[in-house]
CSV table of C-alpha atoms in Angstrom, one decimal:
chain,number,residue,atom,x,y,z
M,90,ARG,CA,110.0,-5.5,162.8
M,91,SER,CA,106.8,-3.8,162.4
M,92,SER,CA,105.2,-5.5,165.3
M,93,ILE,CA,108.2,-3.9,167.5
M,94,ILE,CA,108.0,-0.5,166.3
M,95,LEU,CA,104.1,-0.5,166.6
M,96,ARG,CA,104.3,-2.0,170.1
M,97,ARG,CA,106.8,0.7,171.2
M,98,ALA,CA,104.3,3.3,169.8
M,99,HIS,CA,101.5,1.9,171.9
M,100,THR,CA,103.5,2.4,175.2
M,101,MET,CA,104.7,5.8,174.0
M,102,ILE,CA,101.2,7.2,173.5
M,103,ASP,CA,99.8,5.6,176.4
M,104,GLU,CA,102.5,7.3,178.5
M,105,ARG,CA,101.8,10.6,176.7
M,106,ARG,CA,97.9,10.4,176.8
M,107,GLU,CA,97.3,13.6,178.2
M,108,GLU,CA,99.5,15.5,175.8
M,109,PHE,CA,97.5,13.9,172.9
M,110,ALA,CA,94.3,14.4,174.9
M,111,ARG,CA,94.8,18.0,175.1
M,112,LEU,CA,95.9,18.4,171.6
M,113,ILE,CA,92.9,16.4,170.4
M,114,SER,CA,90.7,18.7,172.5
M,115,GLN,CA,92.2,22.1,171.4
M,116,GLU,CA,92.2,21.6,167.5
M,117,SER,CA,88.6,19.8,167.4
M,118,GLY,CA,86.9,21.1,170.1
M,119,LYS,CA,86.2,17.7,171.7
M,120,PRO,CA,85.5,17.7,175.5
M,121,LEU,CA,88.8,16.8,177.3
M,122,ARG,CA,87.0,13.8,179.0
M,123,GLU,CA,86.1,12.2,175.7
M,124,ALA,CA,89.8,13.2,174.1
M,125,ARG,CA,91.5,10.9,176.7
M,126,LEU,CA,89.1,8.2,175.7
M,127,GLU,CA,90.3,8.9,172.2
M,128,ALA,CA,94.0,8.8,173.1
M,129,GLY,CA,93.6,5.4,175.0
M,130,ARG,CA,91.9,3.9,172.1
M,131,ALA,CA,94.5,5.0,170.0
M,132,ALA,CA,97.1,3.4,171.9
M,133,GLU,CA,95.1,0.0,171.9
M,134,THR,CA,94.6,0.1,168.3
M,135,LEU,CA,98.2,0.5,167.6
M,136,LEU,CA,98.6,-2.7,170.3
M,137,PHE,CA,95.8,-4.5,168.1
M,138,SER,CA,97.9,-3.7,164.8
M,139,SER,CA,101.2,-5.1,166.4
M,140,MET,CA,99.7,-8.2,167.4
M,141,GLU,CA,98.2,-8.5,163.9
M,142,ALA,CA,101.4,-8.1,162.2
M,143,LEU,CA,102.6,-11.4,163.8
M,144,ARG,CA,99.7,-13.3,162.6
M,145,LEU,CA,100.1,-12.3,159.0
M,146,ALA,CA,99.8,-15.5,157.2
M,147,GLY,CA,98.2,-17.1,154.3
M,148,GLU,CA,96.4,-20.7,153.9
M,149,VAL,CA,97.1,-24.1,152.3
M,150,VAL,CA,95.0,-24.6,149.2
M,151,PRO,CA,93.8,-28.4,148.8
M,152,MET,CA,95.1,-28.9,145.1
M,153,GLU,CA,94.5,-32.6,145.3
M,154,ALA,CA,90.7,-32.2,145.7
M,155,THR,CA,90.7,-32.3,141.9
M,156,ALA,CA,92.5,-35.0,139.6
M,157,ALA,CA,94.3,-31.9,137.8
M,158,GLY,CA,96.0,-30.8,141.2
M,159,ALA,CA,97.4,-34.3,141.9
M,160,GLY,CA,100.8,-34.1,143.2
M,161,ARG,CA,100.8,-30.7,144.1
M,162,LEU,CA,101.3,-28.6,147.2
M,163,ALA,CA,99.9,-25.0,147.4
M,164,PHE,CA,99.6,-22.1,149.6
M,165,THR,CA,99.0,-18.4,149.8
M,166,ILE,CA,101.1,-15.7,151.2
M,167,ARG,CA,100.0,-12.2,151.7
M,168,GLU,CA,102.0,-9.3,150.4
M,169,PRO,CA,101.9,-5.6,151.0
M,170,LEU,CA,100.3,-3.6,148.4
M,171,GLY,CA,102.9,-0.6,148.4
M,172,VAL,CA,101.9,2.9,148.9
M,173,ILE,CA,98.8,3.5,151.0
M,174,ALA,CA,97.0,6.9,150.8
M,175,ALA,CA,95.0,7.4,154.2
M,176,ILE,CA,92.5,10.5,154.2
M,177,THR,CA,91.2,11.2,157.5
M,178,PRO,CA,88.4,13.1,159.2
M,179,PHE,CA,88.6,15.8,161.9
M,180,ASN,CA,86.3,14.2,164.4
M,181,PHE,CA,88.7,11.6,165.7
M,182,PRO,CA,91.9,13.2,164.5
M,183,LEU,CA,94.1,10.6,166.2
M,184,ASN,CA,92.3,7.1,166.5
M,185,LEU,CA,90.9,7.0,163.1
M,186,SER,CA,94.5,8.1,161.8
M,187,VAL,CA,95.7,5.1,163.8
M,188,HIS,CA,93.1,2.6,162.3
M,189,LYS,CA,94.4,3.4,158.9
M,190,ILE,CA,98.2,4.0,159.6
M,191,GLY,CA,98.7,0.9,162.1
M,192,PRO,CA,97.4,-2.0,159.9
M,193,ALA,CA,99.2,-0.5,156.8
M,194,LEU,CA,102.5,-0.5,158.5
M,195,ALA,CA,101.7,-3.8,160.0
M,196,ALA,CA,101.4,-5.3,156.7
M,197,GLY,CA,104.6,-3.8,155.6
M,198,ASN,CA,103.1,-1.0,153.6
M,199,ALA,CA,104.4,2.5,153.1
M,200,VAL,CA,101.6,5.4,154.2
M,201,VAL,CA,101.1,8.8,153.0
M,202,HIS,CA,98.6,10.6,155.5
M,203,LYS,CA,96.3,13.6,154.6
M,204,PRO,CA,94.8,14.6,157.8
M,205,ALA,CA,91.8,16.8,158.0
M,206,SER,CA,92.2,20.5,157.5
M,207,ALA,CA,91.0,21.5,160.5
M,208,THR,CA,92.8,19.1,162.6
M,209,PRO,CA,96.4,18.4,161.1
M,210,LEU,CA,98.5,18.5,164.6
M,211,SER,CA,97.3,15.1,165.9
M,212,GLY,CA,98.7,13.3,162.8
M,213,LEU,CA,101.8,15.2,162.7
M,214,LEU,CA,102.5,14.4,166.5
M,215,LEU,CA,101.7,10.8,165.8
M,216,ALA,CA,104.2,10.7,162.7
M,217,ARG,CA,107.0,12.2,165.2
M,218,LEU,CA,106.1,9.6,167.9
M,219,LEU,CA,106.2,6.8,165.2
M,220,GLY,CA,109.5,7.9,164.2
M,221,GLU,CA,111.0,8.0,167.7
M,222,ALA,CA,109.7,4.6,168.0
M,223,GLY,CA,112.2,3.4,165.2
M,224,LEU,CA,109.8,3.7,162.2
M,225,PRO,CA,112.3,4.3,158.9
M,226,THR,CA,112.3,7.5,157.2
M,227,GLY,CA,109.8,7.7,154.4
M,228,ALA,CA,107.7,4.9,155.8
M,229,LEU,CA,104.9,7.4,157.0
M,230,ASN,CA,104.6,10.8,155.4
M,231,VAL,CA,101.9,13.5,156.3
M,232,ILE,CA,100.8,16.2,154.2
M,233,PRO,CA,98.4,18.5,155.6
M,234,GLY,CA,96.3,20.6,152.9
M,235,PRO,CA,93.0,20.9,151.4
M,236,GLY,CA,91.5,17.8,150.3
M,237,GLY,CA,90.7,19.2,146.9
M,238,VAL,CA,94.4,19.6,146.3
M,239,VAL,CA,96.3,17.1,148.2
M,240,GLY,CA,93.5,14.3,148.6
M,241,ASN,CA,92.8,14.7,144.7
M,242,ALA,CA,96.5,14.3,143.9
M,243,LEU,CA,96.9,11.2,145.8
M,244,VAL,CA,93.8,9.8,144.4
M,245,GLU,CA,95.1,10.1,141.1
M,246,ASP,CA,98.8,9.4,141.6
M,247,ALA,CA,99.7,6.1,139.7
M,248,ARG,CA,102.1,5.5,142.6
M,249,VAL,CA,99.5,4.9,145.1
M,250,ALA,CA,98.0,1.4,145.3
M,251,MET,CA,95.3,2.1,147.6
M,252,ILE,CA,92.9,4.7,149.1
M,253,THR,CA,91.5,4.5,152.4
M,254,PHE,CA,89.2,7.5,153.3
M,255,THR,CA,86.7,8.4,156.0
M,256,GLY,CA,84.6,11.2,155.2
M,257,SER,CA,81.4,12.5,153.5
M,258,ALA,CA,79.5,10.3,151.0
M,259,GLU,CA,79.9,13.0,148.3
M,260,VAL,CA,83.8,13.1,148.6
M,261,GLY,CA,83.6,9.4,148.9
M,262,VAL,CA,81.8,8.7,145.6
M,263,GLY,CA,84.0,11.1,143.8
M,264,ILE,CA,87.1,9.1,145.2
M,265,ARG,CA,85.8,5.9,143.9
M,266,ALA,CA,85.1,7.4,140.5
M,267,ARG,CA,88.7,8.7,139.9
M,268,ALA,CA,90.7,5.9,141.6
M,269,GLY,CA,90.4,3.6,138.5
M,270,LEU,CA,92.0,0.0,139.6
M,271,LYS,CA,93.4,1.2,143.2
M,272,ARG,CA,91.9,-0.6,145.9
M,273,VAL,CA,89.5,1.7,148.0
M,274,THR,CA,87.9,1.5,151.4
M,275,LEU,CA,85.3,3.9,152.2
M,276,GLU,CA,83.8,4.8,155.6
M,277,LEU,CA,81.1,7.6,154.7
M,278,GLY,CA,78.9,7.9,157.6
M,279,ASN,CA,75.4,7.3,158.7
M,280,ASN,CA,72.1,8.6,160.1
M,281,SER,CA,72.1,5.8,162.9
M,282,ALA,CA,68.9,4.3,164.0
M,283,LEU,CA,68.0,2.9,167.4
M,284,LEU,CA,64.9,0.9,168.1
M,285,VAL,CA,63.2,0.9,171.4
M,286,HIS,CA,60.9,-1.8,171.8
M,287,HIS,CA,57.8,-2.2,174.2
M,288,ASP,CA,59.8,-4.4,176.6
M,289,ALA,CA,63.1,-2.2,176.7
M,290,ASP,CA,64.7,-1.6,179.8
M,291,LEU,CA,64.0,2.4,179.4
M,292,GLU,CA,66.5,3.4,182.3
M,293,ASP,CA,69.3,1.5,180.7
M,294,CYS,CA,68.4,2.7,177.4
M,295,VAL,CA,67.9,6.2,178.1
M,296,ALA,CA,71.5,6.2,179.9
M,297,ARG,CA,73.0,4.9,176.7
M,298,ALA,CA,70.9,6.7,174.2
M,299,VAL,CA,71.6,10.4,175.4
M,300,PRO,CA,75.6,10.0,175.3
M,301,GLY,CA,75.3,8.2,172.2
M,302,ALA,CA,73.4,10.8,170.5
M,303,TYR,CA,75.3,13.9,171.8
M,304,ALA,CA,79.0,12.9,172.5
M,305,HIS,CA,81.3,15.2,170.8
M,306,SER,CA,78.3,17.2,169.9
M,307,GLY,CA,77.1,14.3,167.6
M,308,GLN,CA,80.1,14.7,165.3
M,309,VAL,CA,80.3,10.9,165.5
M,310,CYS,CA,79.7,8.8,162.4
M,311,ILE,CA,77.5,6.2,164.3
M,312,SER,CA,76.0,9.1,166.4
M,313,VAL,CA,72.4,8.1,167.4
M,314,GLN,CA,70.3,10.4,165.3
M,315,ARG,CA,66.9,8.5,164.6
M,316,ILE,CA,65.4,7.0,167.8
M,317,LEU,CA,62.3,4.8,167.0
M,318,VAL,CA,60.1,3.8,170.0
M,319,HIS,CA,57.4,1.5,170.1
M,320,GLU,CA,54.2,3.7,170.7
M,321,ASP,CA,53.4,1.8,174.0
M,322,VAL,CA,56.6,3.5,175.6
M,323,PHE,CA,57.1,6.5,173.4
M,324,GLU,CA,55.6,9.0,175.9
M,325,PRO,CA,57.8,7.8,179.2
M,326,PHE,CA,61.1,7.3,176.9
M,327,ALA,CA,60.7,10.6,175.2
M,328,GLU,CA,60.3,12.4,178.8
M,329,ARG,CA,63.3,10.7,180.0
M,330,PHE,CA,65.6,11.1,177.2
M,331,THR,CA,64.5,15.0,176.9
M,332,ALA,CA,65.2,15.5,180.3
M,333,LEU,CA,68.8,13.7,180.5
M,334,ALA,CA,69.8,15.6,177.0
M,335,ARG,CA,68.7,19.0,178.5
M,336,ALA,CA,70.7,18.3,181.8
M,337,LEU,CA,74.2,17.8,179.9
M,338,ARG,CA,76.6,20.4,180.7
M,339,ILE,CA,77.8,22.9,178.0
M,340,GLY,CA,81.2,24.3,178.2
M,341,HIS,CA,84.7,24.8,177.2
M,342,PRO,CA,86.4,21.7,175.6
M,343,LEU,CA,89.4,21.8,178.3
M,344,ASP,CA,86.9,22.1,181.4
M,345,GLU,CA,86.8,18.7,183.2
M,346,ALA,CA,83.1,18.9,183.7
M,347,THR,CA,82.1,19.8,180.0
M,348,GLN,CA,79.7,17.1,178.4
M,349,VAL,CA,78.9,18.9,175.3
M,350,SER,CA,81.3,21.7,173.6
M,351,SER,CA,81.5,23.3,170.2
M,352,LEU,CA,80.9,21.9,166.5
M,353,ILE,CA,84.3,21.9,164.3
M,354,THR,CA,83.3,25.6,162.8
M,355,PRO,CA,80.4,28.2,163.1
M,356,GLY,CA,79.2,27.2,159.5
M,357,GLU,CA,78.4,23.7,160.7
M,358,ALA,CA,76.4,25.0,163.6
M,359,SER,CA,74.5,27.5,161.2
M,360,ARG,CA,73.9,24.4,159.0
M,361,VAL,CA,72.4,22.1,161.9
M,362,ARG,CA,70.3,25.1,162.9
M,363,GLU,CA,69.2,25.6,159.3
M,364,TRP,CA,68.3,21.9,159.2
M,365,MET,CA,66.2,22.1,162.5
M,366,GLY,CA,64.5,25.4,161.2
M,367,LYS,CA,63.2,23.6,158.1
M,368,ALA,CA,61.9,20.3,160.2
M,369,ALA,CA,60.2,22.8,162.7
M,370,ALA,CA,58.6,24.9,159.7
M,371,ALA,CA,57.1,21.3,158.4
M,372,GLY,CA,55.6,20.5,161.7
M,373,ALA,CA,58.3,19.1,163.8
M,374,ARG,CA,58.5,20.0,167.5
M,375,VAL,CA,62.0,21.2,168.6
M,376,VAL,CA,63.4,21.3,172.2
M,377,GLY,CA,66.9,22.6,172.4
M,378,GLY,CA,69.3,23.6,169.7
M,379,GLU,CA,69.7,27.0,170.7
M,380,ALA,CA,72.9,28.8,170.4
M,381,GLY,CA,75.5,28.2,173.3
M,382,ALA,CA,78.3,30.3,174.7
M,383,GLY,CA,80.4,30.1,171.5
M,384,PRO,CA,79.6,30.6,167.9
M,385,ALA,CA,80.0,27.1,167.0
M,386,THR,CA,78.1,25.8,170.0
M,387,LEU,CA,74.4,24.4,170.2
M,388,THR,CA,72.5,23.3,173.0
M,389,PRO,CA,71.3,19.3,172.6
M,390,ALA,CA,68.3,19.3,170.6
M,391,VAL,CA,65.3,16.8,170.8
M,392,LEU,CA,63.2,16.7,167.8
M,393,THR,CA,59.7,15.0,167.6
M,394,GLY,CA,56.9,14.7,164.6
M,395,VAL,CA,59.7,15.0,162.1
M,396,ALA,CA,58.6,14.2,158.7
M,397,GLU,CA,60.3,11.4,156.9
M,398,ASP,CA,61.5,13.4,154.0
M,399,ALA,CA,63.2,16.1,156.3
M,400,GLU,CA,67.3,16.4,156.2
M,401,VAL,CA,67.6,15.7,160.0
M,402,TRP,CA,65.8,12.2,159.1
M,403,GLN,CA,67.4,11.3,155.9
M,404,ARG,CA,70.9,12.7,156.1
M,405,GLU,CA,73.8,12.6,158.4
M,406,ALA,CA,73.2,15.7,160.8
M,407,PHE,CA,76.6,15.6,162.3
M,408,GLY,CA,75.2,17.7,165.2
M,409,PRO,CA,73.8,17.5,168.6
M,410,LEU,CA,70.2,16.3,167.9
M,411,ALA,CA,68.0,13.1,168.0
M,412,CYS,CA,64.9,12.6,166.1
M,413,LEU,CA,62.3,10.6,168.0
M,414,ARG,CA,59.6,8.7,166.3
M,415,SER,CA,57.0,6.2,167.4
M,416,TYR,CA,56.3,2.8,165.8
M,417,ARG,CA,53.4,0.3,166.1
M,418,ASP,CA,54.9,-2.9,165.3
M,419,LEU,CA,58.4,-4.5,164.1
M,420,ASP,CA,57.6,-4.7,160.7
M,421,GLU,CA,57.1,-0.9,160.5
M,422,ALA,CA,60.3,0.1,162.3
M,423,ILE,CA,62.5,-2.2,160.5
M,424,ALA,CA,61.1,-0.6,157.1
M,425,LEU,CA,61.6,2.9,158.7
M,426,VAL,CA,65.2,2.3,159.6
M,427,ASN,CA,65.9,0.6,156.1
M,428,ARG,CA,64.5,3.4,154.2
M,429,SER,CA,67.5,5.3,154.4
M,430,ASP,CA,70.4,5.7,151.9
M,431,TYR,CA,72.9,5.1,154.6
M,432,GLY,CA,73.8,1.3,156.7
M,433,LEU,CA,76.6,1.6,158.9
M,434,GLN,CA,75.3,0.5,162.3
M,435,ALA,CA,71.9,0.3,164.1
M,436,GLY,CA,70.9,-0.7,167.5
M,437,MET,CA,68.1,-2.1,169.5
M,438,PHE,CA,66.9,-2.3,173.2
M,439,THR,CA,64.3,-5.5,173.9
M,440,ARG,CA,64.3,-8.4,176.0
M,441,ASP,CA,62.8,-10.5,173.3
M,442,LEU,CA,65.2,-12.4,171.6
M,443,GLY,CA,63.3,-13.5,168.7
M,444,ALA,CA,62.7,-9.8,167.9
M,445,ALA,CA,66.1,-8.9,168.5
M,446,PHE,CA,67.5,-11.5,166.1
M,447,ARG,CA,64.9,-11.0,163.3
M,448,ALA,CA,65.9,-7.1,163.5
M,449,ALA,CA,69.5,-8.0,163.2
M,450,ARG,CA,69.1,-10.1,160.3
M,451,GLU,CA,66.5,-7.7,158.3
M,452,VAL,CA,68.1,-4.2,159.2
M,453,GLU,CA,70.5,-3.2,156.5
M,454,VAL,CA,73.6,-2.3,158.2
M,455,GLY,CA,77.1,-3.3,158.5
M,456,GLY,CA,76.6,-3.8,162.3
M,457,PHE,CA,73.8,-4.2,164.6
M,458,LEU,CA,73.8,-3.9,168.4
M,459,ILE,CA,71.5,-5.7,170.7
M,460,ASN,CA,70.8,-3.9,173.9
M,461,ASP,CA,73.1,-1.1,173.1
M,462,VAL,CA,73.5,2.0,171.2
M,463,PRO,CA,75.0,2.1,167.4
M,464,GLN,CA,77.5,4.6,168.4
M,465,PHE,CA,79.3,1.7,170.4
M,466,ARG,CA,82.5,0.7,168.8
M,467,VAL,CA,85.9,-1.2,170.1
M,468,ASP,CA,88.9,-1.2,167.9
M,469,GLN,CA,89.5,-4.7,167.2
M,470,MET,CA,85.7,-5.3,165.7
M,471,PRO,CA,85.1,-5.3,162.0
M,472,TYR,CA,83.7,-1.9,161.4
M,473,GLY,CA,82.2,-0.7,158.1
M,474,GLY,CA,79.0,-0.1,156.3
M,475,VAL,CA,76.6,-1.0,153.3
M,476,LYS,CA,74.8,1.4,150.9
M,477,MET,CA,76.1,4.9,151.0
M,478,SER,CA,77.9,4.2,154.2
M,479,GLY,CA,80.8,3.0,152.2
M,480,THR,CA,82.7,-0.4,151.3
M,481,GLY,CA,85.4,-2.4,153.2
M,482,ARG,CA,86.0,-3.0,156.8
M,483,GLU,CA,88.1,-1.4,159.4
M,484,GLY,CA,89.5,-2.9,162.5
M,485,PRO,CA,93.2,-4.0,162.3
M,486,ARG,CA,92.8,-7.6,161.6
M,487,TYR,CA,90.1,-6.6,158.9
M,488,ALA,CA,91.9,-3.5,157.5
M,489,ILE,CA,95.2,-5.7,156.8
M,490,GLU,CA,93.2,-8.2,154.7
M,491,GLU,CA,92.3,-4.8,152.5
M,492,MET,CA,95.7,-3.8,152.6
M,493,THR,CA,97.6,-6.8,151.4
M,494,GLU,CA,97.5,-9.2,148.3
M,495,PRO,CA,97.1,-12.9,148.6
M,496,LYS,CA,99.7,-14.6,146.4
M,497,LEU,CA,99.4,-18.3,145.5
M,498,VAL,CA,102.6,-20.3,145.2
M,499,SER,CA,102.2,-23.9,143.8
M,500,TRP,CA,104.8,-26.8,144.1
M,501,ARG,CA,104.5,-29.6,141.8
M,502,TRP,CA,106.8,-32.4,143.1
C-alpha cells in the first residue's frame, strides 16, 4: 500500500510543482528557478521511494555451508524499525524532507517530522498532500518548533527508534551523544573541494563551478567552497571564474531572472562577511562579498591567498563565496583536500584517467565526482559522508536499509 500512496503523492507534487516552488522560494529565499528544480526532484524522490517499497526483500543464507547448518534453510526479512524522527534543514525544505519521509514510509515506519524553524511550511504542505494521497492518520506527524525543544524531545523519547538528521556538525554530535542505542543517520555538511588539474577543460569547469559555488547563495551542503587549481592554469581559471561569478544576477527570489538572492537571515549574512573580513585581515584578497539589495543579501565573493587555518577554508561557510588556491602536483592537492574535518563530496576536472582514479581512491569523502563539481547530486544515488560530515547514507534504496532491521528466519526440516 505504501508504494501506491507514494506514487500518488509523486503525481500530485508534479501537478502542483509551481505551488510548491513558490512556497519554497517565499519561505527560504531560494531563487524561483532553483525552487522549481527542488520541487521536481522531490516528486522524483517520492517515485524512487515508491519503487523501493516493491523491492523490499531479504536474502537466502547458505546455512549448509557448514556441517552444523545441514538440514536447514534460512532467509532474512526486513522489518520496519517503528517510529522515525526526521529533523530537516532550511536549505532544501521540501526535497530533504522527502528524502527522509519517503523511504521511512516505504519501509512501513511511522514518522515524526521536525522541519527547520525558518522553513516549516513546505513540510506542512507535504504532509497535507500525503494525507490526500491516502496516507493513514498518524503515519506522518509534523511538529514545527525550536530544535532545542522539539528536536531534543524526539532524540530522548524512548518511543523513537531512529533519528535521521541533516544540519550542523555541532548539533549532530550532540544528537549522537544523547541518542543512546537509537539508530542515527547524520548528514552534517562539508567544505567541498574541487580540483582543477593542468589538463582540465577550463571552459567546461568554470561553467559548472560557478553555479556549483553560488546556487542558493552557497547554502548547500555540497556547495563548491575550496577550489584547488594547478599552478599552470591558475591565472586563466581565476580570471574566468571571477568574471562569471561577478556577472551573476542578484535580485528578489521570485524574479524569474534572479540567480543569487538572500541568505536565510541577516545574521547569517553578517557571519559570512565577518569570516571574509578575518581572511582579508590575514592577507587574503577578496573580490565581491558586498552587501546587496536586502539585509541578508551578499554579492558572490571570490577569495585568493586564503590562509589554510582561516574559517572560510576550514569550516563550512554556507554563503556565496569560493576560495581559490594553486597547487604544484597531485600529492599536494590531495593532502590539501584531506586536511579538513569534513568529507562529504569532492570533485576533479581532468583528462588524465590515472590522476582522476588516484584522487578518487585517496581523497577522503563519501562521494567523488570526476569532471563534475561536488555540488552534483541525483536523488537515487547513495549520499553521505565520512569524518565530521556524518554517518549513514541517503537516497531511497540506501535510506531504507538504514530504516529497517533484518530478521533471520531459520527452518530445520
